[in-house]
Amino acid sequence: MPPPLSLLRPHDVSSGSLAVALYALLHHFPRTFPPPPPASPSGHSKASLMDPLEMQDDSKKSNKPKYSKFTQQELPACKPLLTPAIVISTFLLVGILFVPIGLASLSASQEIVELVHRYDTNCVPLADKVGFIQDTKTDKSCTRTLTVPKHMKNPIQIYYQIGDFYQNHRRYVKSRSDKQLRYKDAAHLTKDCEPEVYGADGAPIVPCGLVAWSLFNDTYTISVNKKAIEVNKKDIAWQSDKNKKFGSDVYPRNFQNGNLIGGAKLNESIPLSEQEDLIVWMRTAALPTFRKLYGRIETDIMENDQLTVVIQNNYNTYSFGGSKALVLSTTSWIGGKNNFIGVAYLTVGGFCLFLALFFVVLYMIKPRTLGDPSFLSWNRCTLDYPN
Amino acid sequence: MEAVTRLVKIRTSKTTLAIGDGANDVGMLQEADIGVGISGAEGMQAVMASDFAIAQFRFLERLLLVHGHWCYRRIAAMICYFFFKNITFGFTLFWFEAHAMFSAQPAYNDWFISFYSVAFTSLPVIALGVFDKDVSSRVCLEVPSLHQDGVNNVFFSWSRILSWMLNGMCCSIIIYFGSLNAILVQAVRQDGRVAGFDILGVTMYSCVVWTVNCQLALYISYFTWIQHFVIWGSILIWYTFLVIYGLFSPAISATAYHVFVEACAPSPLYWLSTLMIVVTALIPFFVYKISRTLYYPQYHDQVQRANSKNW
């Protein structure tokens, strides 16, 4: 069957073109058709339709390779082609799926009550902040009052949020010994822990390294309407950390007894697997601004309650310009308060619906039949080119 | 014969193809850019000196028009896609460094990075480079001007290469900033726990694997069981690897220990953010493909459509 001439471009017909010259040349020889799959009832492996050149090989052994759909690249296939129907229905589908998810996420996020209170600037004197914080003898307690804007249902999570602290810096992340944390007799494996390796008496520090050394040590005592409430500090670390990464027979030794104190001291009679503050701290954060779980309040807090927080402002973020904040937040199925995911779903869903509408309108204004060769530029002015 | 070939090659600066079947053609075959040897009555001398060997002279038509067209498209697409997938992956690492003081801390666990090009994204590219077809062989033979696509370098022009790279950059930006804003800094689950370095790494990496594989699924035009198997299989291999690697003791798996099973999988936020980020990253290419094939089709698009009912 000759090809539709309108698909051949006019300049293809000129003598300089290799493809058409070759085409014309080779048509002096018999055409090669791909052999149809063997279907003859007699069970011969040779196809019934044979090229004339191969007829004479019938008696001799043929070198033709065995036909298989895989080697002839004729596997059954799905060949999706973009049509306006597929395009419009894809965008509609995405839009219809995403908009409700966005609405659900946004409403869940809006229901969450979150209180963020930055206290590091208010809890130190204006002058010589670093000196104040490093002085072990001054009283560093600081009382802050917060008003609860909406009813907060229990459990209410308490976090401390630190800003500009690069827990993801390579040297910091390396500076720990996981084996030492896990195994009692691995106390001497302190290869990566520089510079916090040996204590004052020359024995290795357990846990060694900068990550443990910089343990956060502010504490919060919370009372609601002048009544003290208990902060539950159990079950704040990940289970896998408590069970498998920190040993239940490893006790702190020589910790924070050097010249430079980086953070909290550890109770030497509690094994590491129960030091949940340490475990939470040692799970390194991703970005310089991060939150870590401090504890939970297991009672409800009503709207307009006065929260009084007594903060022991011990941790030194002033030397490097960091910030500290106290965060109280409820949670829902989506986690904590974050409008981003809801807004993103709504934006993408809305955009897809808009695109679906746009393509519908475009299709109605300028319909194009698929593969209609009359739109090709050389077919439009039929006076100039032979057809 | 080789002197003539050399003369033609130098004076016209065109790609030359020489075809021959005898020992006297060896010089010519080696001189030409492409040497096609015919195995047969005059022995295997020409075949051993050639780039392509065919059994009969008439197979040259298929070699040029069918396999030439397919292979040109496949190789050009494979190279462009390779750039795309590695740029998408590499730039997420780069954007993370901007937030880690450029201290060379990788955003992912070491073994994730090692296996990226080996296990999670290698088979689909091979499927693209070996099996992809835009039109059937019958159409290739009937419309020989499709061969001109290769002569005019339609599929491997600088604009194509650079636009695939730009696509990779955009995908990496969407993936990185999307993951960041979705799962940090608040809690990721109802029990109040937050996402650390490990969960961010797993989320971003999952988005990268999904995006590059689905991008390939959007690009190719010929889906056999092989393509389905390698594309969806690669994504499955990633999750399987994550679970199995997480079962090794923390001494080996470090930050990946139980991270998927314990932290990511039970968190609806993880799945929602993966879906949103992957779809958003694929939209620009999809819109481009639509406007290109539906409203500004090139010659090969027209041929593909005209013959789509009778492949």
XYZ file of C-alpha atoms in Angstrom:
698
model
C 0.000 0.000 0.000
C 1.638 3.295 -0.998
C 2.025 5.798 1.826
C -0.277 8.833 1.870
C 1.662 11.367 -0.157
C 0.569 14.284 1.993
C 2.789 13.064 4.821
C 5.894 13.339 2.673
C 7.318 16.821 2.788
C 7.878 18.570 -0.557
C 11.573 19.007 -0.009
C 11.811 15.290 0.593
C 10.915 14.783 -3.021
C 14.048 16.595 -4.225
C 16.878 14.497 -5.553
C 19.309 15.552 -2.826
C 17.520 13.685 -0.114
C 19.107 10.419 0.908
C 16.038 8.831 2.377
C 13.810 9.071 -0.639
C 16.600 8.184 -3.026
C 17.270 5.099 -0.995
C 13.605 4.333 -0.852
C 13.321 4.570 -4.614
C 16.448 2.468 -5.082
C 15.439 -0.280 -2.763
C 12.018 -0.626 -4.284
C 13.708 -2.271 -7.194
C 14.255 -5.184 -4.846
C 11.488 -7.275 -3.314
C 10.104 -5.835 -0.079
C 10.866 -7.464 3.225
C 7.855 -8.108 5.350
C 8.291 -9.222 8.962
C 7.302 -12.867 9.008
C 3.868 -13.459 10.526
C 3.768 -15.752 13.559
C 3.597 -19.432 12.671
C -0.049 -20.464 12.561
C -0.183 -23.314 10.028
C -1.994 -26.360 11.320
C 0.625 -28.705 9.948
C 2.974 -27.509 12.695
C 5.819 -26.415 10.420
C 8.045 -23.851 11.992
C 8.350 -21.945 8.718
C 5.766 -19.287 7.897
C 3.371 -19.941 5.063
C 4.042 -16.587 3.398
C 7.639 -16.654 2.261
C 9.769 -14.249 0.336
C 10.625 -15.359 -3.159
C 14.344 -15.278 -2.430
C 13.939 -17.811 0.329
C 11.833 -20.269 -1.641
C 14.904 -21.934 -2.986
C 16.290 -22.485 0.559
C 13.371 -24.670 1.434
C 15.349 -27.826 0.894
C 18.510 -26.570 2.641
C 18.711 -25.545 6.306
C 17.626 -21.914 6.663
C 19.719 -19.513 8.721
C 16.718 -17.382 9.541
C 16.543 -16.895 13.303
C 13.595 -18.348 15.115
C 10.740 -15.910 15.345
C 9.779 -14.687 18.785
C 7.730 -11.689 19.733
C 10.442 -10.473 22.045
C 13.284 -10.500 19.539
C 11.131 -8.997 16.798
C 9.963 -6.307 19.237
C 6.304 -7.107 18.713
C 5.270 -7.742 22.303
C 1.686 -6.787 23.087
C 1.880 -3.221 24.168
C -0.124 -0.297 25.309
C 0.698 2.818 23.332
C -0.803 5.759 25.147
C -1.280 8.811 23.045
C -2.225 12.153 24.466
C -5.666 13.104 23.269
C -7.669 16.057 24.557
C -9.989 13.611 26.302
C -7.145 12.011 28.234
C -5.597 15.367 29.102
C -8.810 16.864 30.384
C -9.791 13.799 32.343
C -6.323 13.528 33.926
C -6.421 17.093 35.155
C -9.992 16.680 36.350
C -9.062 13.541 38.246
C -6.099 15.172 39.947
C -8.146 18.220 40.797
C -11.064 16.226 42.184
C -8.712 14.105 44.252
C -6.565 16.901 45.589
C -9.063 19.557 46.574
C -10.851 17.466 49.228
C -7.527 16.246 50.617
C -6.379 19.846 50.827
C -9.537 20.910 52.594
C -9.286 18.039 55.068
C -5.615 18.759 55.800
C -6.199 22.470 56.179
C -9.146 22.006 58.523
C -7.177 19.515 60.644
C -4.308 21.965 60.819
C -6.572 24.874 61.740
C -8.032 22.911 64.646
C -4.617 22.478 66.218
C -3.721 25.004 68.886
C -0.079 25.981 69.022
C 1.619 28.419 71.355
C 5.158 29.512 70.509
C 6.883 31.687 73.051
C 10.414 32.923 72.525
C 12.048 33.579 75.848
C 15.798 33.776 75.362
C 15.889 37.545 74.864
C 13.705 38.284 77.876
C 15.324 35.991 80.373
C 18.808 37.535 80.422
C 20.055 41.002 81.318
C 20.642 43.318 78.391
C 24.396 43.470 78.861
C 26.873 40.578 78.932
C 24.461 37.800 78.102
C 27.207 35.248 77.640
C 28.788 36.031 80.961
C 25.446 35.749 82.715
C 24.680 32.393 81.174
C 28.092 30.917 81.850
C 28.120 31.977 85.484
C 27.188 28.908 87.530
C 26.254 30.830 90.636
C 23.494 33.159 89.418
C 19.864 32.243 89.629
C 18.687 31.700 86.094
C 15.005 31.158 86.685
C 12.646 33.272 84.671
C 8.868 33.408 84.924
C 6.741 33.870 81.821
C 2.975 34.114 81.520
C 1.022 32.855 78.554
C -2.678 33.060 77.805
C -4.263 30.125 76.078
C -6.314 31.330 73.080
C -8.423 28.187 72.567
C -9.370 25.068 74.447
C -6.473 22.609 74.267
C -7.330 18.947 74.581
C -4.960 16.502 76.170
C -2.338 15.260 75.516
C -0.626 18.573 74.984
C 2.919 18.284 73.680
C 5.668 20.500 75.039
C 8.673 21.201 72.839
C 11.720 23.367 73.044
C 12.532 25.087 69.776
C 16.092 26.157 69.029
C 17.058 28.429 66.156
C 20.362 28.728 64.262
C 21.856 25.612 65.822
C 23.400 23.487 63.079
C 22.840 19.989 64.362
C 23.236 18.861 60.772
C 26.823 20.092 60.426
C 29.062 17.237 59.314
C 31.595 17.494 62.147
C 28.845 17.637 64.706
C 26.944 14.684 63.270
C 30.118 12.581 63.182
C 31.103 13.429 66.735
C 29.480 10.507 68.554
C 30.112 6.823 69.137
C 27.078 4.648 68.536
C 28.865 1.505 69.713
C 29.715 3.117 73.013
C 26.103 4.098 73.572
C 24.942 0.555 73.029
C 27.490 -1.749 74.532
C 28.936 -1.613 78.012
C 32.349 -2.950 77.009
C 32.718 -0.593 74.063
C 33.513 2.384 76.280
C 36.961 2.746 74.766
C 35.659 3.052 71.161
C 35.835 6.830 70.951
C 37.396 7.222 67.522
C 35.141 9.946 66.118
C 34.391 11.777 69.305
C 37.046 14.482 69.132
C 37.317 16.765 71.076
C 35.112 15.380 73.841
C 36.916 12.070 74.328
C 38.659 11.838 77.660
C 37.596 13.130 81.009
C 39.701 14.851 83.642
C 41.043 11.549 84.961
C 42.108 10.272 81.524
C 39.355 7.691 81.236
C 36.980 7.875 78.274
C 33.800 9.889 78.616
C 30.571 7.960 78.282
C 28.691 9.175 76.197
C 31.500 10.867 74.257
C 31.326 13.410 71.481
C 29.919 16.841 70.841
C 26.350 15.711 70.325
C 25.996 14.424 73.874
C 28.151 17.187 75.325
C 25.797 19.880 74.013
C 22.702 18.375 75.641
C 19.923 20.914 76.181
C 19.375 21.744 79.831
C 16.637 24.340 80.201
C 13.750 23.107 82.350
C 10.130 24.190 82.437
C 7.751 24.073 85.360
C 4.196 24.774 84.281
C 1.210 25.826 86.346
C -2.272 26.574 85.084
C -4.152 29.350 86.920
C -1.599 29.117 89.736
C -2.079 25.361 90.137
C 0.971 23.283 89.306
C 0.487 20.562 86.695
C 2.647 17.588 86.058
C 4.725 17.281 82.921
C 5.067 13.670 81.851
C 8.601 13.102 80.601
C 8.186 9.427 79.858
C 7.829 7.987 76.361
C 9.181 11.023 74.529
C 11.919 9.182 72.654
C 11.407 6.794 69.720
C 10.973 3.178 70.798
C 13.682 1.872 68.476
C 16.181 4.286 69.996
C 15.355 3.255 73.533
C 15.422 -0.444 72.832
C 18.201 -0.862 70.351
C 20.488 2.135 70.177
C 21.060 2.949 73.804
C 22.166 0.199 76.147
C 20.294 -0.622 79.313
C 23.549 -1.497 81.046
C 25.558 1.565 79.967
C 25.926 4.266 82.575
C 27.305 7.796 82.107
C 30.868 8.320 83.261
C 33.098 11.368 83.388
C 30.356 13.362 81.759
C 30.659 17.164 81.730
C 33.463 17.266 84.283
C 35.941 19.193 82.170
C 36.599 22.898 81.963
C 34.011 23.651 79.351
C 30.466 22.676 80.214
C 28.350 22.321 77.083
C 24.994 21.473 78.523
C 23.238 19.226 80.958
C 24.836 16.849 83.417
C 23.598 13.261 83.539
C 22.569 11.207 86.515
C 25.217 8.484 86.694
C 22.926 5.928 88.266
C 20.357 5.861 85.460
C 21.263 3.760 82.406
C 21.357 5.455 79.017
C 18.274 3.687 77.687
C 16.208 5.503 80.294
C 17.746 8.931 79.833
C 15.031 10.044 77.447
C 16.162 13.669 77.201
C 19.546 12.502 75.992
C 17.984 10.088 73.509
C 15.713 12.785 72.077
C 18.623 15.213 71.802
C 20.891 12.706 70.093
C 18.467 12.074 67.252
C 19.999 14.830 65.119
C 17.738 17.417 63.626
C 17.525 18.128 59.914
C 17.725 21.893 59.800
C 19.165 24.713 61.921
C 15.731 25.546 63.357
C 14.220 22.550 65.055
C 11.934 21.381 67.814
C 12.443 18.515 70.175
C 9.923 16.905 72.436
C 10.296 17.882 76.086
C 7.244 16.269 77.651
C 3.470 16.079 77.671
C 0.678 17.525 79.744
C -2.085 15.032 80.249
C -4.893 17.321 81.295
C -6.998 19.702 79.255
C -6.316 23.392 79.322
C -9.297 25.672 78.932
C -9.604 28.807 76.869
C -8.263 31.956 78.541
C -6.392 30.001 81.188
C -3.258 31.680 82.456
C -0.215 29.524 82.055
C 2.702 30.399 84.246
C 5.988 28.857 83.175
C 9.061 28.971 85.371
C 12.021 28.498 83.054
C 15.513 27.613 84.217
C 17.376 29.447 81.501
C 20.593 27.404 81.598
C 21.397 26.670 77.983
C 23.871 28.961 76.272
C 22.646 29.916 72.825
C 23.972 33.423 73.215
C 27.554 32.690 72.173
C 26.494 31.922 68.630
C 23.358 34.023 68.231
C 20.847 31.228 68.468
C 17.343 31.494 69.841
C 15.200 29.468 72.189
C 11.453 29.160 72.397
C 8.913 27.146 74.312
C 6.173 25.510 72.250
C 2.926 23.984 73.464
C 0.861 22.243 70.854
C -1.974 19.812 70.408
C -1.792 17.210 67.637
C -4.199 15.545 65.226
C -3.983 12.847 62.567
C -1.852 15.115 60.452
C 0.643 15.777 63.229
C 1.356 19.318 64.296
C 0.146 22.652 63.010
C 1.255 23.213 59.447
C -0.894 24.850 56.826
C 1.589 24.141 54.061
C 0.354 20.703 53.063
C -3.288 21.810 52.978
C -2.521 24.949 51.015
C -0.270 23.038 48.618
C -2.959 20.452 47.893
C -5.558 23.142 47.319
C -3.225 25.091 45.040
C -2.243 22.102 42.931
C -5.812 20.798 42.800
C -7.173 24.187 41.877
C -4.518 24.680 39.231
C -5.324 21.304 37.677
C -9.028 22.104 37.600
C -8.213 25.423 35.958
C -6.065 23.652 33.369
C -8.852 21.155 32.693
C -11.255 24.021 32.094
C -8.689 25.804 29.952
C -8.189 22.793 27.711
C -11.941 22.263 27.419
C -12.380 25.860 26.271
C -9.402 25.575 23.929
C -10.780 22.391 22.449
C -14.149 23.979 21.851
C -12.684 27.084 20.236
C -10.032 25.417 18.099
C -10.826 21.773 17.630
C -8.134 19.811 15.830
C -8.743 16.338 14.548
C -5.875 14.187 15.643
C -3.401 13.406 12.914
C -5.275 15.443 10.359
C -2.645 15.990 7.704
C -4.472 18.971 6.262
C -2.938 21.064 9.064
C 0.574 20.403 7.883
C 2.012 23.604 6.493
C 2.734 22.254 3.049
C -0.777 20.947 2.623
C -2.521 24.167 3.392
C -1.596 26.062 0.252
C -2.496 23.389 -2.264
C -1.874 25.751 -5.183
C 1.886 25.732 -4.631
C 2.715 22.078 -4.105
C 1.679 19.062 -6.133
C -0.506 16.698 -4.160
C 37.421 2.372 -2.727
C 38.650 3.732 0.530
C 40.236 6.669 -1.185
C 36.917 7.559 -2.714
C 35.212 7.235 0.628
C 37.779 9.409 2.276
C 37.396 11.983 -0.443
C 33.644 12.093 -0.027
C 33.936 12.234 3.755
C 36.379 15.104 3.793
C 35.055 17.194 0.965
C 31.371 17.019 1.873
C 31.729 16.718 5.691
C 28.785 14.389 5.751
C 28.351 11.107 7.538
C 29.207 8.366 5.094
C 27.913 4.828 5.023
C 29.648 2.115 3.087
C 28.250 -1.304 2.364
C 30.149 -4.256 1.068
C 30.482 -7.980 1.282
C 33.959 -8.976 0.199
C 37.481 -8.821 1.501
C 38.217 -6.000 -0.964
C 35.603 -3.874 0.775
C 37.323 -3.994 4.150
C 39.307 -0.805 3.583
C 36.254 1.078 2.472
C 34.190 -0.176 5.405
C 36.787 0.946 7.895
C 37.218 4.328 6.242
C 33.532 5.201 6.220
C 31.802 6.490 9.338
C 29.433 3.557 9.267
C 30.464 0.299 7.715
C 27.817 -2.266 6.914
C 29.101 -5.698 6.096
C 27.149 -8.422 4.366
C 27.803 -11.978 5.454
C 27.333 -14.511 2.785
C 28.869 -15.874 -0.333
C 32.159 -14.005 -0.050
C 32.906 -14.974 3.531
C 33.065 -13.169 6.858
C 35.879 -10.727 6.108
C 33.575 -7.781 5.565
C 31.528 -8.683 8.623
C 34.550 -8.619 10.886
C 35.578 -5.176 9.685
C 32.137 -3.624 9.873
C 30.058 -1.783 12.440
C 26.845 -3.514 11.448
C 26.471 -6.880 9.808
C 23.453 -7.940 7.843
C 22.652 -11.091 5.983
C 21.231 -9.734 2.759
C 21.571 -6.464 0.922
C 17.861 -5.752 1.071
C 18.001 -5.660 4.867
C 19.768 -2.314 4.543
C 16.400 -0.641 4.197
C 15.245 -1.936 7.549
C 18.588 -1.184 9.115
C 18.430 2.456 8.172
C 14.789 3.301 8.254
C 13.523 1.131 11.085
C 16.420 0.463 13.411
C 18.172 3.711 12.612
C 15.099 5.703 13.526
C 14.328 3.710 16.670
C 17.880 3.648 17.946
C 18.422 7.331 17.376
C 15.343 8.169 19.402
C 16.216 5.664 22.111
C 19.796 6.736 22.624
C 19.005 10.442 22.555
C 16.183 9.972 25.039
C 18.286 7.766 27.273
C 21.116 10.260 27.519
C 18.812 13.201 28.189
C 16.908 11.218 30.801
C 20.150 10.157 32.483
C 21.120 13.779 32.923
C 17.664 14.532 34.248
C 17.573 11.829 36.890
C 21.022 12.511 38.213
C 20.467 16.244 38.332
C 17.219 15.750 40.210
C 18.995 13.573 42.750
C 22.211 15.563 43.019
C 20.629 18.940 43.414
C 18.501 17.870 46.363
C 21.791 17.096 48.086
C 23.062 20.496 47.083
C 20.065 22.425 48.385
C 20.417 20.572 51.681
C 24.010 21.757 51.975
C 22.788 25.326 51.855
C 21.031 24.579 55.140
C 23.906 22.589 56.626
C 26.515 25.313 56.363
C 28.018 23.620 53.274
C 29.760 21.187 55.575
C 29.408 18.271 53.122
C 26.946 16.410 55.317
C 24.920 14.233 52.914
C 21.182 14.501 53.289
C 20.746 10.754 52.885
C 22.174 7.647 54.466
C 25.326 6.508 52.627
C 23.862 3.304 51.252
C 20.853 5.141 49.807
C 23.237 7.218 47.741
C 25.271 4.203 46.665
C 22.269 2.275 45.431
C 20.555 5.097 43.575
C 22.092 4.476 40.181
C 22.399 0.755 40.709
C 19.069 -0.483 41.958
C 16.401 2.152 42.001
C 16.733 3.965 38.705
C 18.875 1.811 36.446
C 16.462 -0.751 34.990
C 13.889 1.740 33.699
C 16.572 3.579 31.767
C 17.713 0.331 30.202
C 14.116 -0.383 29.236
C 13.959 3.055 27.619
C 17.192 2.577 25.748
C 16.425 -0.915 24.503
C 12.684 -1.193 23.982
C 11.081 2.159 23.353
C 9.244 2.583 20.049
C 7.278 5.548 18.794
C 5.966 4.061 15.557
C 5.854 0.515 14.265
C 8.331 -0.826 11.754
C 5.722 -0.763 8.994
C 5.272 2.981 9.431
C 9.020 3.542 9.506
C 9.298 1.840 6.145
C 6.330 3.657 4.650
C 7.376 7.125 5.781
C 11.104 7.281 5.142
C 11.285 10.987 5.875
C 11.179 10.055 9.548
C 14.815 9.222 8.972
C 15.428 12.949 8.468
C 14.893 13.466 12.202
C 18.283 11.925 12.725
C 19.931 13.919 9.966
C 18.521 17.155 11.372
C 19.411 16.147 14.929
C 15.915 16.771 16.227
C 16.157 14.682 19.390
C 19.595 15.578 20.613
C 19.762 19.293 19.975
C 21.120 21.613 22.647
C 17.662 22.933 23.388
C 16.471 19.417 24.237
C 19.434 18.623 26.414
C 19.229 21.883 28.311
C 15.504 21.675 28.780
C 15.803 18.180 30.293
C 18.419 19.572 32.669
C 16.150 22.466 33.527
C 13.381 19.982 34.197
C 15.719 18.180 36.600
C 16.537 21.397 38.420
C 12.867 22.310 38.780
C 12.012 18.847 40.051
C 14.803 18.976 42.618
C 13.686 22.395 43.849
C 10.080 21.247 44.172
C 11.121 18.057 45.952
C 13.497 19.724 48.395
C 11.414 22.715 49.412
C 8.220 20.706 49.359
C 9.616 18.076 51.743
C 11.106 20.708 53.971
C 7.966 22.706 54.410
C 5.664 19.738 54.678
C 7.326 17.728 57.409
C 9.369 20.250 59.355
C 9.263 21.760 62.011
C 6.096 20.544 63.679
C 5.159 17.001 64.716
C 4.674 14.470 61.935
C 2.389 12.113 63.819
C -0.370 12.155 66.333
C 1.946 11.096 69.134
C 3.770 14.409 68.853
C 7.156 13.213 67.671
C 9.024 15.414 65.206
C 10.959 14.603 62.064
C 14.711 14.557 62.361
C 17.437 14.264 59.805
C 16.633 10.616 59.066
C 12.929 11.114 58.309
C 13.610 14.109 56.083
C 16.145 12.030 54.161
C 13.724 9.161 53.624
C 10.919 11.490 52.545
C 13.058 13.358 50.047
C 14.582 10.192 48.643
C 11.195 8.539 48.203
C 9.981 11.615 46.336
C 13.065 11.541 44.090
C 12.623 7.848 43.226
C 8.910 8.261 42.526
C 9.440 11.413 40.464
C 12.170 10.104 38.183
C 10.367 6.824 37.554
C 6.994 8.443 36.882
C 8.694 10.981 34.649
C 9.933 8.104 32.549
C 6.458 6.600 32.481
C 5.157 9.926 31.170
C 7.814 10.087 28.482
C 7.789 6.654 26.889
C 5.202 5.785 24.275
C 5.371 2.012 24.265
C 4.360 0.057 27.346
C 4.923 -3.665 27.362
C 4.953 -5.815 30.467
C 8.694 -5.156 30.651
C 8.294 -1.417 31.061
C 5.612 -1.842 33.695
C 7.735 -4.361 35.517
C 10.878 -2.238 35.650
C 9.243 1.089 36.440
C 6.888 0.008 39.194
C 9.358 -2.653 40.230
C 12.094 -0.094 40.842
C 9.850 1.854 43.169
C 8.939 -1.346 44.976
C 12.609 -2.254 45.260
C 13.260 1.049 47.001
C 10.657 0.407 49.681
C 11.758 -3.186 50.071
C 15.354 -2.086 50.437
C 14.382 0.504 53.013
C 12.551 -2.041 55.119
C 15.250 -4.698 54.867
C 18.121 -2.274 55.456
C 16.254 -0.918 58.436
C 16.205 -4.385 59.958
C 19.990 -4.579 60.147
C 21.470 -3.591 63.477
C 22.104 0.110 64.089
C 25.822 -0.489 63.792
C 25.260 -1.069 60.063
C 22.128 0.868 59.258
C 22.847 3.907 61.448
C 20.117 6.466 60.825
C 17.999 4.141 58.707
C 17.306 1.687 61.511
C 13.544 0.978 61.507
C 12.953 4.448 60.120
C 10.351 3.420 57.548
C 8.467 0.867 59.566
C 8.426 2.817 62.795
C 8.421 6.461 61.793
C 7.390 7.032 58.177
C 4.819 4.424 57.228
C 2.381 5.075 60.112
C 2.506 8.804 59.473
C -0.256 10.034 57.100
C 1.734 13.206 56.584
C 4.564 11.245 54.973
C 2.273 9.651 52.372
C 0.367 12.860 51.707
C 3.491 14.883 51.188
C 5.001 12.241 48.863
C 1.854 12.280 46.691
C 1.681 16.050 46.547
C 5.352 16.582 45.797
C 5.512 13.929 43.074
C 2.433 15.234 41.255
C 3.643 18.834 41.503
C 7.084 17.910 40.153
C 5.560 16.130 37.145
C 3.088 18.841 36.156
C 5.527 21.136 34.260
C 6.715 18.347 31.960
C 3.174 17.096 31.434
C 1.927 20.550 30.431
C 4.878 20.950 28.084
C 4.219 17.569 26.506
C 0.554 18.427 26.004
C 1.200 21.772 24.383
C 3.907 20.245 22.232
C 2.065 17.199 20.916
C -1.443 18.635 20.744
C -0.918 22.211 19.665
C 2.572 22.521 18.177
C 3.251 19.048 16.873
C 6.445 18.262 15.120
C 6.593 16.021 12.084
C 7.183 12.817 14.022
C 4.255 13.615 16.341
C 1.994 13.932 13.298
C 3.160 10.634 11.874
C 2.698 8.928 15.216
C -0.838 10.199 15.542
C -1.851 9.462 11.964
C -0.767 5.883 12.421
C -1.878 5.415 15.984
C -4.930 3.387 15.070
C -3.036 0.972 12.919
C 0.295 0.359 14.571
